[in-house]
Coordinates of C-alpha atoms in Angstrom, one line a residue:
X1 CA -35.7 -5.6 -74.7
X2 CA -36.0 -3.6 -71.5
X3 CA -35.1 -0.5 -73.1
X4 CA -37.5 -0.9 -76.0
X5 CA -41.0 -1.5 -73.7
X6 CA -43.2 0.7 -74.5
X7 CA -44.0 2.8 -72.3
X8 CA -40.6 2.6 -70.7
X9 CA -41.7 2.8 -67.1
X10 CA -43.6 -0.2 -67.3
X11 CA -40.7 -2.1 -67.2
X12 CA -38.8 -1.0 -64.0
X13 CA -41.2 -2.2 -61.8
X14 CA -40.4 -6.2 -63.4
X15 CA -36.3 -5.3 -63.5
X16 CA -35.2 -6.4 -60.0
X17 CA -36.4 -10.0 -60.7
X18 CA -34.9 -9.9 -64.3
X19 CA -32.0 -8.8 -62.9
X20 CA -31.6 -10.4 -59.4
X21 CA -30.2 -14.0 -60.0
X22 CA -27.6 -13.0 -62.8
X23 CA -26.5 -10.3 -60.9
X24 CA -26.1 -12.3 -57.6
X25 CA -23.9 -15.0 -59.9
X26 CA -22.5 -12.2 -60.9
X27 CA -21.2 -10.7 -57.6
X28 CA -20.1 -14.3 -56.6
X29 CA -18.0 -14.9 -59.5
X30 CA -16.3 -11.9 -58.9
X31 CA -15.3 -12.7 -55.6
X32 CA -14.2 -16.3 -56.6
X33 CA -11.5 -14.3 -59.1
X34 CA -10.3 -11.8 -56.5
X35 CA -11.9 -8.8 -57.7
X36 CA -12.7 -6.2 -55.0
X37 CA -16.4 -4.5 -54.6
X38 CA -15.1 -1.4 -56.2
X39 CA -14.5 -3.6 -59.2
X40 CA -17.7 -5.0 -59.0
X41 CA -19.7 -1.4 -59.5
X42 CA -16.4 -0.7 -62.3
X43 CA -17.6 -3.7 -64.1
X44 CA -21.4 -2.5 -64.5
X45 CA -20.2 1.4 -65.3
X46 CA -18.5 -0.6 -68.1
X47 CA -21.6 -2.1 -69.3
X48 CA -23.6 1.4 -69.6
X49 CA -20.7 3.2 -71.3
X50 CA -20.7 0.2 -73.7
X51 CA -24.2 0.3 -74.5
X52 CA -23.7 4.2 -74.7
X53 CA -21.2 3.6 -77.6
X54 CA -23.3 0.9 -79.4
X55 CA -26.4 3.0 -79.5
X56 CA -24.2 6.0 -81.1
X57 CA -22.1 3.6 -83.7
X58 CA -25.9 2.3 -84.8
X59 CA -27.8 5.0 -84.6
X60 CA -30.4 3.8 -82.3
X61 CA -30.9 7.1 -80.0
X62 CA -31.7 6.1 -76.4
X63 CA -34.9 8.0 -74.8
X64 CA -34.6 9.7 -71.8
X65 CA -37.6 7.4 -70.5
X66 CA -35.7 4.6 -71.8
X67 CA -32.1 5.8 -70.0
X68 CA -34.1 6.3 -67.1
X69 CA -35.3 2.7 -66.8
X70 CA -31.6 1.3 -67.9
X71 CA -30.2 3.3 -65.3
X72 CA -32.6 1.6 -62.8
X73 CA -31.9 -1.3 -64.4
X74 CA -27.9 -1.1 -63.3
X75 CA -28.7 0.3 -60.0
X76 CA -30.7 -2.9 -59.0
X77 CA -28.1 -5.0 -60.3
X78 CA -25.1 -2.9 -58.7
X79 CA -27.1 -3.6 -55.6
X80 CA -27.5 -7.8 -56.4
X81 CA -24.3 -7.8 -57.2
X82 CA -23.0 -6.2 -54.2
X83 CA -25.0 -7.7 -51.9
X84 CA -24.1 -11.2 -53.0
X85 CA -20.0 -10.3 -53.2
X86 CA -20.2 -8.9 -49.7
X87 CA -22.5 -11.5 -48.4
X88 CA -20.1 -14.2 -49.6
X89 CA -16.9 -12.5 -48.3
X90 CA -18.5 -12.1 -45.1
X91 CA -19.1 -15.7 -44.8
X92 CA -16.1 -17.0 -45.9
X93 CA -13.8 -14.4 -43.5
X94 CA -16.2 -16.2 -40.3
X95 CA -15.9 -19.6 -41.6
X96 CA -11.7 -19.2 -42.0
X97 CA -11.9 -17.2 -38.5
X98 CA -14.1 -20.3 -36.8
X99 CA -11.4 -22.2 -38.5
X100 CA -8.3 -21.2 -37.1
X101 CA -9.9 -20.0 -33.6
X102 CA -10.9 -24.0 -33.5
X103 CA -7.6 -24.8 -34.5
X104 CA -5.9 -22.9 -32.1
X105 CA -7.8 -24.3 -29.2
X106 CA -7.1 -27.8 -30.3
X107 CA -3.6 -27.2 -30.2
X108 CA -3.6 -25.3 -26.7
X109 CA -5.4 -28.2 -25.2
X110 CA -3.7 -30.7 -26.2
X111 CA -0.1 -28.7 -25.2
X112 CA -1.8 -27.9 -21.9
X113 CA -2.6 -31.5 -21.3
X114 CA 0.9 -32.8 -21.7
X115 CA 1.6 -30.4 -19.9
X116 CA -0.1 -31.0 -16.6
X117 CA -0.1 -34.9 -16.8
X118 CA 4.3 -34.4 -16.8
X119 CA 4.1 -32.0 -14.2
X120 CA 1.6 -34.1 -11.9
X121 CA 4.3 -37.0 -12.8
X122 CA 7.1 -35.1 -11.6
X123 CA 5.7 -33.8 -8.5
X124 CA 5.0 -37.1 -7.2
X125 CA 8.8 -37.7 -7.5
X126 CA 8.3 -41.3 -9.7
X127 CA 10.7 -39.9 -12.3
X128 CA 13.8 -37.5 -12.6
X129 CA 14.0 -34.2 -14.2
X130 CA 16.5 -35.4 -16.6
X131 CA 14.3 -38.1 -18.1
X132 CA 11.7 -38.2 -21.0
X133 CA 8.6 -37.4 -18.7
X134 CA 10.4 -33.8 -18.1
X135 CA 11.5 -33.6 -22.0
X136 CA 7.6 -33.6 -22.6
X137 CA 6.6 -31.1 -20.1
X138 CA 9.6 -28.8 -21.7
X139 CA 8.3 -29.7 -25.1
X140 CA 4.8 -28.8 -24.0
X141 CA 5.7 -25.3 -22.4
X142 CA 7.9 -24.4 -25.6
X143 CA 4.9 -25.3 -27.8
X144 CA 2.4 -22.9 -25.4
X145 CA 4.9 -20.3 -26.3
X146 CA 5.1 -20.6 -29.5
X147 CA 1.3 -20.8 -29.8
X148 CA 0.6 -17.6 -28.0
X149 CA 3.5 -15.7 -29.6
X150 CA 1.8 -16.3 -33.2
X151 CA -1.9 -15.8 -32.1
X152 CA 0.1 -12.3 -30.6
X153 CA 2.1 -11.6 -34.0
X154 CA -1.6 -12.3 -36.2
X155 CA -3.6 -9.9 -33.6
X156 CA -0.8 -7.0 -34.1
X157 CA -1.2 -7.2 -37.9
X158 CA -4.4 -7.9 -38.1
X159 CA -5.0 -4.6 -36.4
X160 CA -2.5 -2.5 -38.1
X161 CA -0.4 -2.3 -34.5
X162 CA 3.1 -1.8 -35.5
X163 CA 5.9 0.7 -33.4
X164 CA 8.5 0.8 -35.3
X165 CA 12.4 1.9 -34.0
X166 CA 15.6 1.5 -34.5
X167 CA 17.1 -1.6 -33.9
X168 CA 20.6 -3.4 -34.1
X169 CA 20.2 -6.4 -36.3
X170 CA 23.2 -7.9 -34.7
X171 CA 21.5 -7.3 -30.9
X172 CA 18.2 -8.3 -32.6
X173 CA 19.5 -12.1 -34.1
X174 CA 21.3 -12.6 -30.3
X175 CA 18.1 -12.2 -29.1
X176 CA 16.4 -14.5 -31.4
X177 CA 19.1 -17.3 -30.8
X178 CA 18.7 -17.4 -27.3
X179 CA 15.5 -19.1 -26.9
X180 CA 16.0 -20.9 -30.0
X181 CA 18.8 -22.2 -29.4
X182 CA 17.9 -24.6 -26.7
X183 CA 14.8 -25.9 -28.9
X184 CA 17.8 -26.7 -31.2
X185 CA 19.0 -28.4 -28.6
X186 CA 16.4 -30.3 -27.4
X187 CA 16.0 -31.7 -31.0
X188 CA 19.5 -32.8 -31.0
X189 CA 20.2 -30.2 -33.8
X190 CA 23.2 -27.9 -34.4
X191 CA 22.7 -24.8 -34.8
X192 CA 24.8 -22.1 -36.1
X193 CA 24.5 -18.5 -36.0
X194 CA 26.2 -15.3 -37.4
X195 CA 24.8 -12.6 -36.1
X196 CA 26.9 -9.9 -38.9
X197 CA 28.5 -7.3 -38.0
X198 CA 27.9 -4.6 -35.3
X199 CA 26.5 -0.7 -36.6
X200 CA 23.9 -2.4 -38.9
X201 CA 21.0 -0.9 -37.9
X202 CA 17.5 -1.2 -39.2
X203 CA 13.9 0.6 -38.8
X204 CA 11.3 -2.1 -38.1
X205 CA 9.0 -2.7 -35.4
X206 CA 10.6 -5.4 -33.3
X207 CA 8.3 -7.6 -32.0
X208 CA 7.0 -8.5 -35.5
X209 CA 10.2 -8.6 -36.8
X210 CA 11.7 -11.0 -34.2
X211 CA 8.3 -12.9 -34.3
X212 CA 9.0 -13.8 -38.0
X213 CA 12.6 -14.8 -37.7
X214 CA 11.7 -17.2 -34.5
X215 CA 8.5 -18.8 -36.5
X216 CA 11.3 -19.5 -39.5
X217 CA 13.3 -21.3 -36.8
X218 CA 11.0 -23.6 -35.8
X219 CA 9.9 -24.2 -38.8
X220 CA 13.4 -25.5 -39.8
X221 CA 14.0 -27.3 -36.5
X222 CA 10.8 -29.5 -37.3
X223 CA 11.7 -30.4 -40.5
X224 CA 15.4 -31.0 -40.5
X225 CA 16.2 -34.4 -39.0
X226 CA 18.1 -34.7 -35.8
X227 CA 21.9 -34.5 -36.0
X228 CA 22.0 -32.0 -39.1
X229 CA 22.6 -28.6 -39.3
X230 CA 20.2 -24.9 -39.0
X231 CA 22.2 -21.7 -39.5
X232 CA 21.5 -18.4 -39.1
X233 CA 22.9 -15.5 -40.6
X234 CA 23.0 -12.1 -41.1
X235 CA 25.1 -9.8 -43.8
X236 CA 24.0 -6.4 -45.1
X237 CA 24.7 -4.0 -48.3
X238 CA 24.7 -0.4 -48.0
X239 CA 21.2 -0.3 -48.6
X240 CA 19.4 -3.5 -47.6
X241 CA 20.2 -6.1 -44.9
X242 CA 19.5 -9.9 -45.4
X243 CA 18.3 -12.2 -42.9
X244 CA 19.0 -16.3 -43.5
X245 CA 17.8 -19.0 -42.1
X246 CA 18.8 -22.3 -44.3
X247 CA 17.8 -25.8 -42.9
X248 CA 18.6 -29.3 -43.9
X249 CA 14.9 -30.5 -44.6
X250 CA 15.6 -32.4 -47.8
X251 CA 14.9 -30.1 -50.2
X252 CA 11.3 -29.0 -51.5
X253 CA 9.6 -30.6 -54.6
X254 CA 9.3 -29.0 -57.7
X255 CA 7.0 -26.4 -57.9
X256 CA 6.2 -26.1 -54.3
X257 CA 8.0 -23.4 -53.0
X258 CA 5.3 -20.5 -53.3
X259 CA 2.5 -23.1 -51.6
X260 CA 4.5 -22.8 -48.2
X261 CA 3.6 -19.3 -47.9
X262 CA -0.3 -20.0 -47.9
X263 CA -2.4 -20.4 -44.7
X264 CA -2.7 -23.6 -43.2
X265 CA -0.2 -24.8 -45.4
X266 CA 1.8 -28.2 -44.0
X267 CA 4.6 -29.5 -45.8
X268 CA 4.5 -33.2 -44.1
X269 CA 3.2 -36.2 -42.1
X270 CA 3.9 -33.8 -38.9
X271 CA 0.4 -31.9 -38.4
X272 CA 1.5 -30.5 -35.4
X273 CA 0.8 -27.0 -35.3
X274 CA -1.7 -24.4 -37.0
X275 CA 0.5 -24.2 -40.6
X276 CA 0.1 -20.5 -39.9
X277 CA 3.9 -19.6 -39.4
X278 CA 5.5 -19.3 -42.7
X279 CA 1.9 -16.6 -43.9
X280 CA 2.7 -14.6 -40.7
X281 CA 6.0 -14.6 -40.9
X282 CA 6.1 -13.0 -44.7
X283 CA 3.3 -10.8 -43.1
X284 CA 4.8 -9.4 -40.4
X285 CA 8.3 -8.8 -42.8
X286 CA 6.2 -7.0 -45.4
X287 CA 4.5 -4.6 -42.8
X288 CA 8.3 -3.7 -42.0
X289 CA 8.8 -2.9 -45.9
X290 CA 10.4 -5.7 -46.4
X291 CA 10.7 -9.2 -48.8
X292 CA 10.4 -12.8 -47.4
X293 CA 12.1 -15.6 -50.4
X294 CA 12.6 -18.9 -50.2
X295 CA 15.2 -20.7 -52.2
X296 CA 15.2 -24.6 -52.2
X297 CA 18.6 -26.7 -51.8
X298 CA 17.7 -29.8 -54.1
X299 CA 18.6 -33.2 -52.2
X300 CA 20.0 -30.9 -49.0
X301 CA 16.7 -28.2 -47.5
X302 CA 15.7 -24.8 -48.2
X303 CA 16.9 -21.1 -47.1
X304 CA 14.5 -18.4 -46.3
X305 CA 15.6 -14.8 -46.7
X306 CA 14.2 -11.8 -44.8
X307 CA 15.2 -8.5 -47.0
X308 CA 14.7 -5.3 -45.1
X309 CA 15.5 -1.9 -45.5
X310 CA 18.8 -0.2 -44.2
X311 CA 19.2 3.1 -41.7

């Protein structure tokens, strides 16, 4: 109908509030599917070649007054479009930052807290260092740690930081176990680790690297229930080398393996934590070129294999 006001011009001026509501649905659907902006403008270049080829097939020549106005027509709503997809994305990308920064204080208080009421315990001497009181300000200090190391890891990618170098995956698992170890302990878990063999060597930045196998730990020593088993281990083709950590959680239930992987995403009645571990942890692997897969254990727990490339 637009293109077939006579005169053409009179229409353009009335477009923009033709257009505007259809085109903001428009922009917002988009961004509900996943499509990007560029797909957005794609999707309305589709529309004028389409009409393009109708008008040809039927015969019905298109003014130049009339492609003038159609034109204008698309521009404005390109623009809606746009305006509403990037207005959306922008408010959902603060409301999921507001999210997790509120999440992450939360959890820093609350570690904080348990830890200063222990330590004020302890320092007036009513209780030994070998008793529960210190087992919560240990608990507390480990959980700080593993709070800021994350926050640190999501920063890094966020921002694109990454140094990569060459590093011995035996040296770099040793490294790993050491801290991890005594949280295994502390949990009254065994933990078992094979480290492979020496001269495997692979390009990866480091920190990131070590961040994701650590955050794989504790995410298997807080499911597995105290007196089973957590292994890690290391083996390597001549191309690729494979990182493992298997747990004894129970197994997963159908289905649910690719949900662990998602932000916020917790697996049980134990809320502790921001549910961020498992997303950074295939993050971080990725930026490295690598793969991050999970294979569930029915009735036993699940294993998590890091796949990287090989110098």
């Amino acid at each position: 109908d637009i293109l077939k006001t006579s005169p053409a011009a009179r229409a353009l001026p009335s477009a923009p509030s033709v257009l505007a509501p259809g085109a903001a649905r428009h922009g917002a659907t988009l961004l509900q599917k996943g499509f990007t902006v560029a797909q957005v403008v794609h999707d309305y270049g589709g529309v004028c070649q389409v009409v393009t080829e109708l008008a040809n097939e039927t015969k019905a020549p298109i003014t130049a007054d009339e492609f003038r106005v159609f034109n204008g027509c698309l521009d404005d709503a390109i623009a809606g479009a746009v305006t509403e997809f990037t207005r959306q994305r922008e408010e959902s990308i603060t409301a999921e930052g507001v999210e997790h920064l509120g999440e992450l204080a939360h959890e820093l208080r609350n570690a904080v807290g348990a830890a200063m009421v222990s330590f004020e315990v302890l320092r007036m001497g009513k209780v030994g260092l070998e008793g529960a009181t210190a087992g919560v300000l240990s608990r507390s200090l480990r959980r700080l740690s593993a709070l800021i190391n994350t926050s640190l890891t999501s920063v890094r990618l966020e921002s694109g930081t990454k140094t990569p170098e060459r590093v011995s995956l035996r040296e770099l698992l040793e490294e790993v176990a050491v801290g991890s170890s005594m949280e295994a302990s502390a949990k009254s878990l065994v933990f078992d680790v094979a480290a492979g063999d020496a001269g495997v060597d692979v390009l990866v930045d480091r920190q990131l690297v070590s961040a994701a196998i650590a955050n794989l730990l504790q995410n298997a020593f807080k499911f597995t229930r105290p007196g089973s088993h957590v292994s890690l281990k290391a083996s390597a083709t001549e191309e690729r080398v494979l990182i493992e950590v298997e747990d004894e959680c129970g197994g997963l239930p159908p289905g649910k393996a690719a949900e662990l992987f998602r932000p916020f995403e917790q697996r049980s009645a134990d809320r502790s934590g921001l549910g961020l571990g498992l997303s950074i942890s295939r993050k971080s692997v990725e930026a490295n070129g690598g793969k991050l897969l999970i294979r569930d254990i029915p009735g036993k727990g699940c294993a998590f294999t890091i796949e990287l490339p090989r110098l």
